[in-house]
C-alpha cells in the first residue's frame, strides 16, 4: 500500500479536493491518504487562539463566523447531493460550535492545540464525504486514536504501529483510508501536534508503521530543485536523492521538506517521492537509501546566520575548552550549524540569535569574542566523499571572487558548506550553478 500526503494548497479549494480524489483513486489500488488543513485555515485558527489569549472573545467570534461562512460556500461547491450537503453542514455546525465554546472558558496552550487541530479534522471529513458521494469505499481513521508522542514529545512508534494496524484490520477492504496529518495525542492523552515536519512527519510515521510500498508527499512544486528557483536562473528538479542528501538540503534551506520528517522512512527503507499536484505526471524527486556516486546534486542556502569567533591563547593544548564553549550554547538552547577550529580559536555559526547577547557575555570569560551578522550558509550537496578528488575544488573555484568566512567539509559524505555575507548570496548561488550544472 502507498501512503499519499497532500498539503494545504493541494486541498485548498473544493476543486482541489476533487482533483485529489481523482489522484488517489486513479490506480484502483488501496491507498492511505494523509491530509493537511485547507490552506489559510490554520492561520485563522491561530488568530482565534490569539484573540482568546488576549481575552477578546468578540474578536475570536468574528474570525469564527468568517471561517464558517467560507466553509458553507465550500459545501455548496463541493457536493452534488442534498443529503451530503446536509450531513456536512451538520458536521461543520458542530465544529464551529465547538470553537465558540472556547470563548466562554479559561484559555491556555492546551486549548490552543485543540483549536488548531480542527483544521485537519474538518478537511478530512469533507474529503471523505465527497468520496462516499462518488461511490468510493473510503474510511476515515482518526489520527487521535493512533498517533501518539511519548514523555519526551517524540513519536511512540510501537504504540502507533499497534493501534494503526488494529484500525486497518477493523476496516479491511476499503479503497481509501484517510487520516489527519500533524495532530496527535501526547503521553498524557491530551491533544497535541508533531510540530517538526507536521503532516509530512505523519505520513512518514504511518508509512513505517504499515511497511508501505512508498510514501508520496504531494505539494504545489515538482520536487526539490538543484538550486533556489527564486534566486537562480535555469534550475531543474533533482530526480533522485539519498536520505542524507535530502536532509542536508532541507536543513539548509529547501523548504519543501523538514529535515527530520523522513527519518522513520529512512530507517524502514521506504522510498519517499515528492510530487506536484498541479502536474501529477511530472517525475518529481525520489528520496531513498540509494546513492548516485560521483555526482553533485543540488545547492541550498540558509539566511539570517550569525558567526561567532572566540580566540584565546589559553586554548592552546587546553583540554575541556571546547566542552565549556559548547555548554554555553546548550544552556541557552541555541543549536550550532557550523564549527571550525584552530589551535588558538574556534568559530561557530548559529541561526537563532535570541540569546546572542547572553552567549557572548558568557564566552568572554574564555577569550576574545567577535560577531559577524547578516551571514548566509551555502550548502553544496552530493556524493562528496573525500576520495572523490576535485569535487571540493569545483565548489571553491565557483566562489573564487566571493569572500568566504568559514568552510565546513568532512563532517558528512554528502555536504560541503560555506559561510558568506548575505549580500553575496545571489551571486554565489548563480556562480555555483554555472560552474557545476550549466557547463
Short mmCIF file of C-alpha atoms in Angstrom, two decimals:
data_model
loop_
_atom_site.label_atom_id
_atom_site.label_comp_id
_atom_site.label_asym_id
_atom_site.label_seq_id
_atom_site.Cartn_x
_atom_site.Cartn_y
_atom_site.Cartn_z
CA UNK A 1 0.00 0.00 0.00
CA UNK A 2 1.19 3.53 -0.77
CA UNK A 3 0.89 6.48 1.59
CA UNK A 4 -0.08 9.75 -0.11
CA UNK A 5 0.17 13.04 1.78
CA UNK A 6 -1.45 16.24 0.49
CA UNK A 7 -0.62 19.67 1.87
CA UNK A 8 -2.88 22.65 2.47
CA UNK A 9 -2.71 24.06 -1.06
CA UNK A 10 -3.47 20.62 -2.52
CA UNK A 11 -6.82 20.60 -0.65
CA UNK A 12 -7.18 24.39 -0.63
CA UNK A 13 -10.47 24.56 -2.53
CA UNK A 14 -13.38 22.30 -3.50
CA UNK A 15 -11.88 21.89 -6.97
CA UNK A 16 -8.54 20.82 -5.49
CA UNK A 17 -10.32 18.31 -3.25
CA UNK A 18 -11.95 16.80 -6.34
CA UNK A 19 -8.54 16.62 -8.07
CA UNK A 20 -7.00 14.91 -5.03
CA UNK A 21 -9.82 12.36 -5.07
CA UNK A 22 -9.14 11.61 -8.74
CA UNK A 23 -5.42 11.21 -8.00
CA UNK A 24 -5.76 8.82 -5.08
CA UNK A 25 -8.27 6.58 -6.86
CA UNK A 26 -6.54 6.60 -10.25
CA UNK A 27 -4.70 3.28 -9.85
CA UNK A 28 -7.60 1.45 -8.20
CA UNK A 29 -5.24 0.06 -5.54
CA UNK A 30 -5.87 0.64 -1.82
CA UNK A 31 -4.10 3.78 -0.56
CA UNK A 32 -3.55 5.53 2.75
CA UNK A 33 -4.11 9.30 2.48
CA UNK A 34 -2.84 11.95 4.92
CA UNK A 35 -4.39 15.43 4.63
CA UNK A 36 -3.42 18.83 5.97
CA UNK A 37 -5.93 21.56 6.79
CA UNK A 38 -7.23 23.63 3.87
CA UNK A 39 -4.79 26.44 3.12
CA UNK A 40 -5.47 29.50 5.27
CA UNK A 41 -7.48 27.58 7.88
CA UNK A 42 -4.65 27.01 10.35
CA UNK A 43 -3.78 30.72 10.23
CA UNK A 44 -7.40 31.57 11.08
CA UNK A 45 -7.41 29.07 13.95
CA UNK A 46 -4.18 30.56 15.32
CA UNK A 47 -5.77 34.02 15.03
CA UNK A 48 -8.79 32.80 17.02
CA UNK A 49 -6.44 31.48 19.70
CA UNK A 50 -4.57 34.78 19.78
CA UNK A 51 -7.80 36.70 20.45
CA UNK A 52 -8.69 34.26 23.23
CA UNK A 53 -5.25 34.62 24.83
CA UNK A 54 -5.88 38.37 24.81
CA UNK A 55 -9.32 37.82 26.43
CA UNK A 56 -11.13 39.24 23.40
CA UNK A 57 -13.98 36.76 22.71
CA UNK A 58 -15.69 39.19 20.32
CA UNK A 59 -12.61 39.22 18.05
CA UNK A 60 -12.44 35.41 18.20
CA UNK A 61 -16.12 35.04 17.34
CA UNK A 62 -15.74 37.37 14.38
CA UNK A 63 -12.97 35.18 12.91
CA UNK A 64 -15.01 32.02 13.66
CA UNK A 65 -18.04 33.44 11.84
CA UNK A 66 -15.92 34.44 8.85
CA UNK A 67 -14.37 30.98 8.65
CA UNK A 68 -17.77 29.31 8.96
CA UNK A 69 -19.14 31.34 6.06
CA UNK A 70 -16.16 30.32 3.94
CA UNK A 71 -16.80 26.63 4.62
CA UNK A 72 -20.53 26.97 3.96
CA UNK A 73 -19.66 28.12 0.44
CA UNK A 74 -17.24 25.19 0.03
CA UNK A 75 -20.09 22.77 0.85
CA UNK A 76 -22.21 24.21 -1.95
CA UNK A 77 -19.32 23.97 -4.44
CA UNK A 78 -18.07 20.50 -3.43
CA UNK A 79 -21.14 18.29 -3.17
CA UNK A 80 -23.91 17.46 -5.64
CA UNK A 81 -26.36 15.58 -3.41
CA UNK A 82 -28.54 17.40 -0.89
CA UNK A 83 -28.13 14.67 1.73
CA UNK A 84 -24.33 15.00 1.58
CA UNK A 85 -24.60 18.78 1.85
CA UNK A 86 -26.91 18.47 4.86
CA UNK A 87 -24.68 15.92 6.63
CA UNK A 88 -21.55 18.02 6.05
CA UNK A 89 -23.27 21.24 7.19
CA UNK A 90 -24.37 19.47 10.37
CA UNK A 91 -20.79 18.33 10.98
CA UNK A 92 -19.45 21.85 10.33
CA UNK A 93 -22.06 23.37 12.66
CA UNK A 94 -20.86 21.13 15.49
CA UNK A 95 -17.24 22.01 14.70
CA UNK A 96 -17.83 25.77 14.82
CA UNK A 97 -20.00 25.47 17.95
CA UNK A 98 -17.05 23.62 19.49
CA UNK A 99 -14.74 26.52 18.56
CA UNK A 100 -17.20 29.02 20.06
CA UNK A 101 -17.21 27.06 23.32
CA UNK A 102 -13.64 28.19 23.97
CA UNK A 103 -14.77 31.84 24.16
CA UNK A 104 -16.52 31.09 27.46
CA UNK A 105 -13.70 29.33 29.33
CA UNK A 106 -10.18 29.85 30.64
CA UNK A 107 -7.78 29.66 27.69
CA UNK A 108 -4.32 28.03 27.80
CA UNK A 109 -1.89 26.40 25.38
CA UNK A 110 -3.78 23.10 25.81
CA UNK A 111 -6.96 24.66 24.45
CA UNK A 112 -5.00 26.28 21.63
CA UNK A 113 -3.74 22.88 20.43
CA UNK A 114 -7.33 21.59 20.44
CA UNK A 115 -8.43 24.57 18.34
CA UNK A 116 -5.59 24.27 15.82
CA UNK A 117 -6.30 20.52 15.40
CA UNK A 118 -9.76 21.25 14.00
CA UNK A 119 -8.36 22.34 10.61
CA UNK A 120 -7.23 18.80 9.75
CA UNK A 121 -10.37 17.27 11.27
CA UNK A 122 -12.56 19.46 9.03
CA UNK A 123 -10.63 18.83 5.79
CA UNK A 124 -10.54 15.03 6.22
CA UNK A 125 -14.26 14.82 6.98
CA UNK A 126 -15.12 16.94 3.94
CA UNK A 127 -12.98 14.85 1.59
CA UNK A 128 -14.31 11.52 2.96
CA UNK A 129 -17.88 12.77 2.49
CA UNK A 130 -17.09 13.73 -1.11
CA UNK A 131 -15.50 10.33 -1.81
CA UNK A 132 -18.50 8.49 -0.39
CA UNK A 133 -20.79 10.62 -2.54
CA UNK A 134 -18.76 9.45 -5.54
CA UNK A 135 -19.29 5.81 -4.57
CA UNK A 136 -15.72 5.32 -3.34
CA UNK A 137 -15.24 3.00 -0.36
CA UNK A 138 -13.42 5.49 1.87
CA UNK A 139 -12.79 5.19 5.62
CA UNK A 140 -11.76 7.98 7.98
CA UNK A 141 -9.30 6.89 10.67
CA UNK A 142 -8.97 9.48 13.43
CA UNK A 143 -5.28 10.27 13.95
CA UNK A 144 -6.02 10.99 17.62
CA UNK A 145 -6.79 7.27 18.04
CA UNK A 146 -3.34 6.04 16.98
CA UNK A 147 -0.82 8.90 16.62
CA UNK A 148 0.86 9.49 19.99
CA UNK A 149 4.04 11.02 21.39
CA UNK A 150 5.93 9.85 24.46
CA UNK A 151 7.00 11.82 27.55
CA UNK A 152 9.90 13.29 25.55
CA UNK A 153 7.45 14.62 22.92
CA UNK A 154 8.84 12.14 20.40
CA UNK A 155 6.57 9.81 18.37
CA UNK A 156 5.88 6.46 20.03
CA UNK A 157 6.42 4.04 17.10
CA UNK A 158 5.37 0.87 18.97
CA UNK A 159 2.04 2.40 20.03
CA UNK A 160 1.44 3.90 16.57
CA UNK A 161 2.10 0.57 14.82
CA UNK A 162 -0.07 -1.45 17.19
CA UNK A 163 -3.09 0.90 17.11
CA UNK A 164 -2.88 1.64 13.39
CA UNK A 165 -2.68 -1.98 12.32
CA UNK A 166 -5.67 -2.77 14.54
CA UNK A 167 -7.65 0.04 12.86
CA UNK A 168 -6.74 -1.25 9.40
CA UNK A 169 -7.86 -4.78 10.31
CA UNK A 170 -11.20 -3.43 11.59
CA UNK A 171 -11.72 -1.61 8.29
CA UNK A 172 -10.27 -4.19 5.93
CA UNK A 173 -11.36 -3.94 2.30
CA UNK A 174 -11.58 -0.16 1.98
CA UNK A 175 -10.23 1.51 -1.15
CA UNK A 176 -9.07 4.71 0.57
CA UNK A 177 -8.00 5.16 4.19
CA UNK A 178 -7.84 8.82 5.22
CA UNK A 179 -6.39 10.44 8.32
CA UNK A 180 -5.27 13.82 9.61
CA UNK A 181 -1.69 14.99 9.39
CA UNK A 182 0.13 16.97 12.09
CA UNK A 183 -2.20 16.23 15.02
CA UNK A 184 -1.71 13.60 17.73
CA UNK A 185 -2.13 12.96 21.42
CA UNK A 186 0.71 13.29 23.91
CA UNK A 187 1.71 10.75 26.57
CA UNK A 188 -0.99 12.16 28.89
CA UNK A 189 -3.81 11.77 26.37
CA UNK A 190 -4.08 15.50 25.58
CA UNK A 191 -4.49 16.78 22.02
CA UNK A 192 -1.08 17.84 20.74
CA UNK A 193 0.83 18.02 17.46
CA UNK A 194 4.00 16.65 15.90
CA UNK A 195 5.49 20.15 15.39
CA UNK A 196 8.52 19.37 13.21
CA UNK A 197 7.53 18.43 9.71
CA UNK A 198 3.82 18.35 10.53
CA UNK A 199 1.82 16.28 8.06
CA UNK A 200 4.96 15.03 6.28
CA UNK A 201 6.08 13.52 9.59
CA UNK A 202 2.66 11.85 9.98
CA UNK A 203 2.96 10.30 6.52
CA UNK A 204 6.46 9.01 7.24
CA UNK A 205 5.42 7.52 10.61
CA UNK A 206 2.39 5.82 9.03
CA UNK A 207 4.50 4.51 6.15
CA UNK A 208 6.97 2.95 8.58
CA UNK A 209 4.17 1.53 10.77
CA UNK A 210 2.39 -0.27 7.91
CA UNK A 211 5.58 -1.05 5.94
CA UNK A 212 4.28 0.94 2.96
CA UNK A 213 5.50 0.35 -0.56
CA UNK A 214 6.15 4.09 -0.99
CA UNK A 215 5.43 7.42 0.71
CA UNK A 216 4.33 10.23 -1.58
CA UNK A 217 4.47 13.88 -0.49
CA UNK A 218 2.25 15.94 -2.83
CA UNK A 219 2.84 19.71 -2.89
CA UNK A 220 2.48 22.52 -5.42
CA UNK A 221 6.02 22.24 -6.85
CA UNK A 222 7.70 19.46 -8.82
CA UNK A 223 10.14 18.12 -6.23
CA UNK A 224 13.43 19.50 -4.94
CA UNK A 225 15.35 21.69 -7.38
CA UNK A 226 19.12 21.74 -7.83
CA UNK A 227 19.17 25.39 -6.70
CA UNK A 228 16.78 28.05 -5.43
CA UNK A 229 14.48 28.90 -8.39
CA UNK A 230 13.52 32.19 -6.70
CA UNK A 231 17.11 33.40 -6.96
CA UNK A 232 18.84 31.44 -9.71
CA UNK A 233 18.10 31.01 -13.42
CA UNK A 234 17.76 27.61 -15.12
CA UNK A 235 17.16 25.38 -12.10
CA UNK A 236 15.90 21.81 -12.58
CA UNK A 237 14.24 19.21 -10.37
CA UNK A 238 16.57 16.62 -8.85
CA UNK A 239 15.11 13.21 -9.65
CA UNK A 240 16.99 11.11 -7.09
CA UNK A 241 18.42 11.89 -3.64
CA UNK A 242 19.82 9.87 -0.77
CA UNK A 243 18.01 10.45 2.54
CA UNK A 244 21.14 12.17 3.89
CA UNK A 245 21.30 14.48 0.88
CA UNK A 246 17.63 15.39 1.26
CA UNK A 247 18.11 16.08 4.98
CA UNK A 248 21.08 18.38 4.28
CA UNK A 249 19.13 20.31 1.63
CA UNK A 250 16.06 20.58 3.84
CA UNK A 251 18.06 21.82 6.82
CA UNK A 252 19.96 24.36 4.77
CA UNK A 253 17.03 25.97 3.03
CA UNK A 254 14.97 23.65 0.79
CA UNK A 255 11.59 24.43 2.37
CA UNK A 256 9.70 21.64 0.58
CA UNK A 257 10.71 19.15 3.29
CA UNK A 258 11.52 19.29 7.01
CA UNK A 259 14.88 17.59 7.72
CA UNK A 260 13.56 15.24 10.43
CA UNK A 261 10.25 14.22 8.90
CA UNK A 262 11.59 11.44 6.66
CA UNK A 263 13.69 9.72 9.34
CA UNK A 264 11.11 6.96 10.02
CA UNK A 265 11.02 6.20 6.28
CA UNK A 266 14.81 6.18 6.11
CA UNK A 267 15.16 3.67 8.94
CA UNK A 268 12.40 1.49 7.46
CA UNK A 269 13.99 1.64 3.99
CA UNK A 270 10.84 3.06 2.37
CA UNK A 271 11.35 5.46 -0.56
CA UNK A 272 9.76 8.93 -0.36
CA UNK A 273 8.59 10.70 -3.53
CA UNK A 274 7.99 14.45 -3.78
CA UNK A 275 5.28 15.07 -6.39
CA UNK A 276 3.31 18.01 -7.78
CA UNK A 277 -0.50 18.06 -7.59
CA UNK A 278 -0.53 20.74 -10.32
CA UNK A 279 1.49 18.48 -12.64
CA UNK A 280 0.85 14.90 -11.45
CA UNK A 281 2.67 13.34 -14.41
CA UNK A 282 5.97 15.09 -13.56
CA UNK A 283 8.69 12.73 -12.29
CA UNK A 284 9.34 14.70 -9.10
CA UNK A 285 12.06 13.68 -6.64
CA UNK A 286 12.60 10.20 -5.20
CA UNK A 287 14.43 10.00 -1.85
CA UNK A 288 15.81 6.64 -0.79
CA UNK A 289 18.84 4.92 0.73
CA UNK A 290 20.43 4.60 -2.73
CA UNK A 291 23.43 6.81 -3.57
CA UNK A 292 24.28 8.07 -7.04
CA UNK A 293 28.06 8.02 -6.94
CA UNK A 294 30.23 10.74 -8.41
CA UNK A 295 27.53 13.42 -8.70
CA UNK A 296 26.87 16.80 -7.11
CA UNK A 297 23.09 17.03 -6.79
CA UNK A 298 21.98 20.40 -5.51
CA UNK A 299 22.74 23.67 -3.76
CA UNK A 300 20.77 25.35 -0.97
CA UNK A 301 21.15 28.48 1.15
CA UNK A 302 20.22 29.39 4.70
CA UNK A 303 19.84 33.07 5.63
CA UNK A 304 19.96 35.02 8.91
CA UNK A 305 23.13 33.35 10.14
CA UNK A 306 25.37 34.82 12.85
CA UNK A 307 29.06 33.85 13.09
CA UNK A 308 30.81 33.91 16.47
CA UNK A 309 34.57 33.59 16.89
CA UNK A 310 36.31 33.11 20.21
CA UNK A 311 40.10 33.44 20.30
CA UNK A 312 42.19 32.52 23.32
CA UNK A 313 45.86 31.78 23.87
CA UNK A 314 44.71 29.66 26.82
CA UNK A 315 43.07 27.31 24.34
CA UNK A 316 46.43 26.02 23.14
CA UNK A 317 46.67 22.39 24.33
CA UNK A 318 43.93 23.05 26.92
CA UNK A 319 41.61 20.10 27.49
CA UNK A 320 37.95 20.90 28.11
CA UNK A 321 37.96 24.26 26.30
CA UNK A 322 35.54 23.23 23.55
CA UNK A 323 33.28 21.50 26.06
CA UNK A 324 32.96 24.73 28.06
CA UNK A 325 32.18 26.71 24.91
CA UNK A 326 29.52 24.27 23.67
CA UNK A 327 27.91 24.08 27.12
CA UNK A 328 27.21 27.81 26.90
CA UNK A 329 25.23 27.33 23.69
CA UNK A 330 23.46 24.33 25.19
CA UNK A 331 22.42 26.27 28.29
CA UNK A 332 20.65 28.80 26.05
CA UNK A 333 19.18 26.05 23.81
CA UNK A 334 20.91 27.50 20.76
CA UNK A 335 21.96 24.93 18.13
CA UNK A 336 25.24 25.39 16.24
CA UNK A 337 25.28 24.95 12.43
CA UNK A 338 28.97 25.08 11.50
CA UNK A 339 32.18 24.73 13.52
CA UNK A 340 35.77 25.47 12.54
CA UNK A 341 38.70 25.21 14.95
CA UNK A 342 42.37 26.15 15.11
CA UNK A 343 44.97 25.88 17.87
CA UNK A 344 44.00 29.25 19.32
CA UNK A 345 40.38 29.76 18.36
CA UNK A 346 37.05 28.39 17.31
CA UNK A 347 34.37 29.83 15.01
CA UNK A 348 30.73 28.78 15.08
CA UNK A 349 27.56 29.79 13.27
CA UNK A 350 24.02 29.94 14.67
CA UNK A 351 20.64 30.72 13.10
CA UNK A 352 18.91 31.73 16.33
CA UNK A 353 20.20 34.98 17.81
CA UNK A 354 17.54 35.31 20.55
CA UNK A 355 20.17 34.84 23.27
CA UNK A 356 23.15 36.21 21.37
CA UNK A 357 23.93 38.88 24.00
CA UNK A 358 23.96 36.41 26.89
CA UNK A 359 26.02 33.89 24.91
CA UNK A 360 28.65 36.49 24.01
CA UNK A 361 28.86 37.65 27.64
CA UNK A 362 29.49 34.07 28.78
CA UNK A 363 32.06 33.40 26.03
CA UNK A 364 34.06 36.48 27.04
CA UNK A 365 35.11 34.59 30.17
CA UNK A 366 37.23 32.34 27.97
CA UNK A 367 38.63 34.61 25.27
CA UNK A 368 38.18 37.49 22.83
CA UNK A 369 34.85 37.31 21.03
CA UNK A 370 33.91 38.76 17.64
CA UNK A 371 30.47 38.55 15.99
CA UNK A 372 29.51 38.79 12.31
CA UNK A 373 25.81 39.17 11.49
CA UNK A 374 23.79 39.07 8.25
CA UNK A 375 25.60 35.98 7.06
CA UNK A 376 24.42 33.10 4.87
CA UNK A 377 25.33 29.40 4.66
CA UNK A 378 25.69 27.97 1.16
CA UNK A 379 25.40 24.18 1.13
CA UNK A 380 26.60 22.03 -1.80
CA UNK A 381 25.16 18.51 -1.63
CA UNK A 382 26.01 15.29 -3.42
CA UNK A 383 28.50 12.42 -3.31
CA UNK A 384 31.22 14.42 -1.55
CA UNK A 385 33.23 11.58 -0.11
CA UNK A 386 36.84 12.74 0.40
CA UNK A 387 38.05 10.15 -2.10
CA UNK A 388 36.23 12.00 -4.92
CA UNK A 389 39.16 14.13 -5.99
CA UNK A 390 38.33 17.61 -7.21
CA UNK A 391 34.73 17.95 -6.06
CA UNK A 392 35.55 20.41 -3.27
CA UNK A 393 37.85 22.28 -5.67
CA UNK A 394 34.97 22.68 -8.13
CA UNK A 395 32.84 24.34 -5.44
CA UNK A 396 35.70 26.54 -4.23
CA UNK A 397 36.51 27.62 -7.76
CA UNK A 398 32.93 28.86 -8.22
CA UNK A 399 33.39 31.09 -5.17
CA UNK A 400 36.85 32.39 -6.07
CA UNK A 401 35.61 36.01 -6.29
CA UNK A 402 33.43 35.87 -3.15
CA UNK A 403 34.76 36.37 0.42
CA UNK A 404 34.24 33.15 2.41
CA UNK A 405 34.12 33.47 6.22
CA UNK A 406 34.09 29.71 7.03
CA UNK A 407 34.26 26.35 5.22
CA UNK A 408 32.89 23.08 6.65
CA UNK A 409 33.93 19.86 4.92
CA UNK A 410 34.39 16.30 6.13
CA UNK A 411 31.65 16.13 8.76
CA UNK A 412 29.42 14.44 6.19
CA UNK A 413 29.99 12.49 2.98
CA UNK A 414 27.20 14.49 1.36
CA UNK A 415 27.87 18.15 2.13
CA UNK A 416 30.35 20.98 1.88
CA UNK A 417 29.22 24.31 3.35
CA UNK A 418 30.44 27.89 3.00
CA UNK A 419 29.62 30.87 5.20
CA UNK A 420 29.40 34.11 3.24
CA UNK A 421 27.75 37.51 3.55
CA UNK A 422 24.03 37.61 2.72
CA UNK A 423 24.69 40.33 0.15
CA UNK A 424 26.83 37.84 -1.82
CA UNK A 425 24.23 35.05 -1.74
CA UNK A 426 22.64 35.53 -5.16
CA UNK A 427 26.00 35.81 -6.93
CA UNK A 428 27.33 32.76 -5.08
CA UNK A 429 24.33 30.58 -5.93
CA UNK A 430 24.42 31.60 -9.60
CA UNK A 431 28.18 31.04 -9.84
CA UNK A 432 27.83 27.58 -8.32
CA UNK A 433 25.04 26.68 -10.75
CA UNK A 434 27.07 27.94 -13.72
CA UNK A 435 30.17 26.02 -12.63
CA UNK A 436 28.56 22.75 -11.54
CA UNK A 437 25.34 22.33 -13.54
CA UNK A 438 25.36 24.69 -16.53
CA UNK A 439 28.75 23.82 -18.01
#
